[in-house]
Amino acid sequence: MQATVEDYEDVVPAGDAQMNGNELPGRKASTRDRPTAEISSGRTKTASGGTGATATSQPPAKPILDQDQSLKGLPRPEDLAPYRPILLECHTCKKPEPSIGAFIKCPFCKVTPYCQKSCKKDDKKEHKKHCARLGNKHSEKTIETVQDVQGRRDAAGSSIALDIRRLLHKFKPENAMELWIDAFRLWALENNDATGKCLNAGFEEFLNQLKERETYWAPWLHEKQGRKKCMALTQDKSSWYYLERPITNKELREHYDSKDYTSFLVSMAKVVHGELAI
């Protein structure tokens, strides 16, 4: 028997508090703003009075804010503190690590980092004197350094996750659903082999993983009809959030009128996959 959307629904107990609704972050109007008028049927009248098919354009995005709402004081991802990863240093040439995980380490002690094989080879004679001690006893100084670096990395990740949580808490449930949809689409763009061509099934699994996280990430997902409302957005062919319509990174940036939003959406996807946590 095939599962339906309702099979996934959870009923919120009577004592549970409802989510506070606020607004999406504001942005200045620009010439790239999409029109907010209703979408036409995509057909035009012919000379004979009938209708003829025409090429359909991309559906316009819904306005982020109602016209009578103030933009002042609304949060933006640009206001979040920039993330600066804690990097290692080559043991031989002291070159800083360009990105996390870029350096190789001695395969025996699994502690000493090198930027390339030539540096590892140059240090082979000297490192041989200490390799066994590092591997067996795990030098206290080295362990403290590694733990300190890892601890600072974890703290930085927790800070980002906390900023995301605070920002999401200011959104209406419907707006939060839209952001989670685009977070999945951006993740799917960068990991197309992970979902194949069935984006709807991939998004269902994405929601399953999100539901396993702490409730505060998506309170609406634990409410009755919450999942159904979210899935309805992804199946509306006239909506920006229609999953079967392919999009690009450029379109996402133009849609939000901010390149910082793409990094915000990437971080949201990392929360779902357990790569970021508070």
Short mmCIF file of C-alpha atoms in Angstrom, two decimals:
data_model
loop_
_atom_site.label_atom_id
_atom_site.label_comp_id
_atom_site.label_asym_id
_atom_site.label_seq_id
_atom_site.Cartn_x
_atom_site.Cartn_y
_atom_site.Cartn_z
CA MET A 1 0.00 0.00 0.00
CA GLN A 2 1.46 3.32 -1.00
CA ALA A 3 1.98 5.84 1.82
CA THR A 4 0.18 9.15 1.58
CA VAL A 5 1.19 12.56 2.88
CA GLU A 6 -1.24 12.18 5.78
CA ASP A 7 0.69 9.11 7.01
CA TYR A 8 3.49 11.39 8.08
CA GLU A 9 1.34 13.81 10.06
CA ASP A 10 1.81 14.31 13.80
CA VAL A 11 -0.89 15.83 15.97
CA VAL A 12 0.42 18.41 18.39
CA PRO A 13 -0.69 17.69 22.00
CA ALA A 14 -3.09 20.25 23.42
CA GLY A 15 -0.49 21.61 25.81
CA ASP A 16 2.11 22.36 23.16
CA ALA A 17 2.84 26.02 22.47
CA GLN A 18 2.27 27.27 18.94
CA MET A 19 5.02 28.87 16.90
CA ASN A 20 5.32 32.66 17.00
CA GLY A 21 4.98 34.13 13.56
CA ASN A 22 6.98 37.07 12.26
CA GLU A 23 8.19 38.24 8.93
CA LEU A 24 10.87 37.49 6.38
CA PRO A 25 13.90 39.83 6.22
CA GLY A 26 13.34 42.90 4.13
CA ARG A 27 15.29 44.00 1.11
CA LYS A 28 15.45 47.07 -1.05
CA ALA A 29 13.54 47.06 -4.29
CA SER A 30 15.61 46.68 -7.44
CA THR A 31 15.10 46.34 -11.17
CA ARG A 32 15.45 42.58 -10.72
CA ASP A 33 12.33 42.34 -8.56
CA ARG A 34 9.80 39.97 -10.08
CA PRO A 35 6.25 41.24 -10.70
CA THR A 36 3.70 40.36 -8.05
CA ALA A 37 0.70 40.15 -10.37
CA GLU A 38 -1.14 36.88 -10.85
CA ILE A 39 0.41 34.45 -13.29
CA SER A 40 -1.26 34.31 -16.69
CA SER A 41 -2.49 31.05 -18.17
CA GLY A 42 0.30 31.08 -20.74
CA ARG A 43 -2.16 31.22 -23.69
CA THR A 44 -3.09 34.17 -25.90
CA LYS A 45 -6.03 34.84 -28.17
CA THR A 46 -5.50 34.27 -31.88
CA ALA A 47 -6.91 36.37 -34.72
CA SER A 48 -9.79 33.93 -35.15
CA GLY A 49 -10.86 34.36 -31.56
CA GLY A 50 -9.41 31.05 -30.37
CA THR A 51 -6.41 30.46 -28.20
CA GLY A 52 -2.87 29.62 -29.12
CA ALA A 53 -0.07 28.17 -26.98
CA THR A 54 2.78 30.47 -26.14
CA ALA A 55 6.13 29.91 -24.43
CA THR A 56 5.71 30.10 -20.67
CA SER A 57 8.17 32.13 -18.61
CA GLN A 58 9.49 31.44 -15.13
CA PRO A 59 6.78 32.06 -12.49
CA PRO A 60 7.41 35.25 -10.53
CA ALA A 61 8.38 35.07 -6.89
CA LYS A 62 5.90 36.09 -4.25
CA PRO A 63 6.68 39.40 -2.52
CA ILE A 64 8.76 38.86 0.60
CA LEU A 65 6.78 41.50 2.51
CA ASP A 66 3.31 43.00 2.20
CA GLN A 67 3.34 46.55 0.89
CA ASP A 68 2.00 48.00 4.14
CA GLN A 69 4.74 46.47 6.29
CA SER A 70 7.85 48.29 7.43
CA LEU A 71 11.28 47.03 6.42
CA LYS A 72 12.97 48.61 9.42
CA GLY A 73 14.48 46.29 11.98
CA LEU A 74 13.92 43.03 10.10
CA PRO A 75 16.86 40.59 10.23
CA ARG A 76 19.10 39.73 7.29
CA PRO A 77 21.67 36.94 6.97
CA GLU A 78 24.28 39.59 6.11
CA ASP A 79 24.05 40.71 9.73
CA LEU A 80 25.35 37.38 10.98
CA ALA A 81 28.98 37.21 12.05
CA PRO A 82 31.20 35.76 9.29
CA TYR A 83 32.44 32.22 9.82
CA ARG A 84 36.23 31.92 9.98
CA PRO A 85 37.35 28.27 10.10
CA ILE A 86 40.26 27.26 12.35
CA LEU A 87 43.00 25.82 10.12
CA LEU A 88 46.13 23.74 10.73
CA GLU A 89 49.76 24.50 9.79
CA CYS A 90 52.24 22.36 7.83
CA HIS A 91 54.76 20.83 10.25
CA THR A 92 57.65 21.37 7.80
CA CYS A 93 57.14 24.65 5.92
CA LYS A 94 54.60 26.24 8.30
CA LYS A 95 52.23 26.93 5.40
CA PRO A 96 48.63 27.49 6.63
CA GLU A 97 45.95 25.04 5.59
CA PRO A 98 43.91 26.57 2.71
CA SER A 99 40.73 24.78 3.78
CA ILE A 100 39.61 22.27 6.39
CA GLY A 101 40.89 18.78 5.59
CA ALA A 102 43.23 19.91 2.78
CA PHE A 103 46.44 18.70 4.46
CA ILE A 104 47.67 15.11 4.71
CA LYS A 105 48.84 13.54 7.97
CA CYS A 106 51.41 10.92 8.85
CA PRO A 107 49.61 7.58 8.29
CA PHE A 108 51.27 6.06 11.36
CA CYS A 109 50.86 8.61 14.15
CA LYS A 110 47.86 10.28 12.41
CA VAL A 111 48.80 13.54 14.11
CA THR A 112 51.50 15.48 12.24
CA PRO A 113 50.10 17.52 9.31
CA TYR A 114 51.85 18.23 5.99
CA CYS A 115 50.77 20.39 3.07
CA GLN A 116 52.21 17.99 0.48
CA LYS A 117 54.18 14.77 0.09
CA SER A 118 57.49 16.60 -0.42
CA CYS A 119 57.18 18.24 3.02
CA LYS A 120 56.37 14.87 4.54
CA LYS A 121 59.45 13.39 2.85
CA ASP A 122 61.72 16.24 4.04
CA ASP A 123 60.60 15.67 7.63
CA LYS A 124 60.80 11.88 7.47
CA LYS A 125 64.15 11.50 9.26
CA GLU A 126 63.31 13.86 12.11
CA HIS A 127 59.71 12.72 12.42
CA LYS A 128 60.78 9.08 12.69
CA LYS A 129 62.26 9.85 16.12
CA HIS A 130 58.90 10.97 17.47
CA CYS A 131 56.35 9.10 15.35
CA ALA A 132 56.02 6.08 17.65
CA ARG A 133 55.70 8.27 20.74
CA LEU A 134 53.06 10.41 19.06
CA GLY A 135 51.20 7.36 17.85
CA ASN A 136 51.35 5.29 21.04
CA LYS A 137 51.32 7.88 23.82
CA HIS A 138 49.71 10.73 21.91
CA SER A 139 51.88 13.55 23.16
CA GLU A 140 49.88 15.68 25.60
CA LYS A 141 50.90 18.88 23.86
CA THR A 142 49.80 17.59 20.45
CA ILE A 143 46.54 16.23 21.79
CA GLU A 144 45.77 19.51 23.55
CA THR A 145 46.47 21.42 20.33
CA VAL A 146 44.27 19.15 18.22
CA GLN A 147 41.48 19.23 20.79
CA ASP A 148 41.73 23.00 21.05
CA VAL A 149 41.44 23.40 17.26
CA GLN A 150 38.54 20.95 17.08
CA GLY A 151 36.86 22.63 20.03
CA ARG A 152 37.05 26.04 18.39
CA ARG A 153 35.70 24.58 15.14
CA ASP A 154 32.76 23.04 17.01
CA ALA A 155 32.13 26.32 18.84
CA ALA A 156 32.10 28.25 15.55
CA GLY A 157 29.64 25.74 14.06
CA SER A 158 27.39 25.99 17.12
CA SER A 159 27.41 29.78 16.82
CA ILE A 160 26.26 29.60 13.18
CA ALA A 161 23.53 27.09 14.07
CA LEU A 162 22.31 29.33 16.89
CA ASP A 163 22.16 32.33 14.53
CA ILE A 164 20.10 30.27 12.07
CA ARG A 165 17.73 29.17 14.83
CA ARG A 166 17.21 32.75 16.01
CA LEU A 167 16.59 33.95 12.46
CA LEU A 168 14.13 31.15 11.64
CA HIS A 169 12.20 31.91 14.82
CA LYS A 170 11.35 35.35 13.39
CA PHE A 171 9.69 33.89 10.28
CA LYS A 172 6.08 32.93 9.74
CA PRO A 173 5.63 29.13 9.36
CA GLU A 174 4.83 29.55 5.66
CA ASN A 175 8.00 31.60 5.08
CA ALA A 176 10.08 29.06 7.00
CA MET A 177 8.69 26.28 4.80
CA GLU A 178 9.77 28.20 1.70
CA LEU A 179 13.31 28.61 3.04
CA TRP A 180 13.60 24.90 3.86
CA ILE A 181 12.40 24.08 0.32
CA ASP A 182 15.09 26.28 -1.22
CA ALA A 183 17.68 24.90 1.20
CA PHE A 184 16.88 21.43 -0.15
CA ARG A 185 16.97 22.62 -3.78
CA LEU A 186 20.37 24.22 -3.32
CA TRP A 187 21.67 21.08 -1.62
CA ALA A 188 20.25 18.96 -4.46
CA LEU A 189 22.00 21.19 -7.03
CA GLU A 190 25.35 20.49 -5.40
CA ASN A 191 24.63 16.81 -4.69
CA ASN A 192 22.57 15.73 -7.68
CA ASP A 193 23.74 12.13 -7.39
CA ALA A 194 22.22 11.92 -3.90
CA THR A 195 18.61 12.37 -5.04
CA GLY A 196 18.63 11.32 -8.68
CA LYS A 197 15.76 12.79 -10.66
CA CYS A 198 13.02 12.18 -8.06
CA LEU A 199 13.17 15.48 -6.18
CA ASN A 200 9.80 15.01 -4.50
CA ALA A 201 10.91 11.75 -2.89
CA GLY A 202 14.23 13.38 -2.00
CA PHE A 203 12.43 16.27 -0.30
CA GLU A 204 10.23 13.83 1.64
CA GLU A 205 13.39 12.24 3.04
CA PHE A 206 14.82 15.71 3.70
CA LEU A 207 11.74 16.51 5.82
CA ASN A 208 12.07 13.17 7.62
CA GLN A 209 15.63 14.07 8.64
CA LEU A 210 14.57 17.59 9.63
CA LYS A 211 11.83 16.15 11.83
CA GLU A 212 14.42 14.03 13.65
CA ARG A 213 16.26 17.20 14.71
CA GLU A 214 15.18 19.28 17.69
CA THR A 215 11.60 20.55 17.43
CA TYR A 216 12.64 24.21 17.45
CA TRP A 217 14.17 23.90 13.95
CA ALA A 218 10.76 23.38 12.33
CA PRO A 219 7.84 23.55 14.81
CA TRP A 220 5.36 23.58 11.92
CA LEU A 221 6.56 20.11 10.86
CA HIS A 222 5.28 18.68 14.15
CA GLU A 223 1.86 20.28 13.76
CA LYS A 224 -1.19 18.71 12.16
CA GLN A 225 -1.18 19.30 8.40
CA GLY A 226 2.28 20.91 8.62
CA ARG A 227 3.97 18.50 6.22
CA LYS A 228 0.96 18.55 3.90
CA LYS A 229 1.06 22.35 3.61
CA CYS A 230 4.78 22.27 2.86
CA MET A 231 4.43 19.57 0.20
CA ALA A 232 1.56 21.52 -1.37
CA LEU A 233 3.98 24.40 -2.02
CA THR A 234 6.33 22.06 -3.89
CA GLN A 235 3.54 20.77 -6.15
CA ASP A 236 2.05 24.11 -7.20
CA LYS A 237 3.17 24.56 -10.82
CA SER A 238 2.59 28.32 -10.69
CA SER A 239 4.85 28.73 -7.65
CA TRP A 240 8.58 29.49 -7.41
CA TYR A 241 8.81 26.52 -5.05
CA TYR A 242 7.57 23.94 -7.59
CA LEU A 243 10.22 21.22 -7.25
CA GLU A 244 9.93 19.82 -10.76
CA ARG A 245 11.01 23.15 -12.26
CA PRO A 246 14.82 23.26 -12.43
CA ILE A 247 16.62 26.31 -11.05
CA THR A 248 20.21 27.53 -10.97
CA ASN A 249 22.39 29.13 -8.30
CA LYS A 250 22.11 32.41 -10.21
CA GLU A 251 18.31 32.30 -10.08
CA LEU A 252 18.42 31.68 -6.34
CA ARG A 253 20.70 34.67 -5.79
CA GLU A 254 18.42 36.88 -7.90
CA HIS A 255 15.33 35.56 -6.14
CA TYR A 256 16.65 36.62 -2.72
CA ASP A 257 18.57 39.61 -4.08
CA SER A 258 21.51 38.60 -1.89
CA LYS A 259 24.42 36.20 -2.40
CA ASP A 260 24.61 35.80 1.39
CA TYR A 261 21.29 33.98 1.34
CA THR A 262 22.85 31.08 -0.57
CA SER A 263 25.35 30.48 2.24
CA PHE A 264 22.45 30.79 4.70
CA LEU A 265 20.53 28.08 2.82
CA VAL A 266 23.62 25.86 2.66
CA SER A 267 23.96 26.13 6.45
CA MET A 268 20.28 25.20 6.86
CA ALA A 269 20.87 22.02 4.83
CA LYS A 270 23.87 21.21 7.04
CA VAL A 271 21.58 21.38 10.06
CA VAL A 272 19.29 18.78 8.48
CA HIS A 273 22.20 16.44 7.73
CA GLY A 274 23.68 16.79 11.19
CA GLU A 275 26.74 18.79 10.14
CA LEU A 276 25.71 21.79 12.28
CA ALA A 277 24.17 21.66 15.74
CA ILE A 278 23.77 23.86 18.77
#
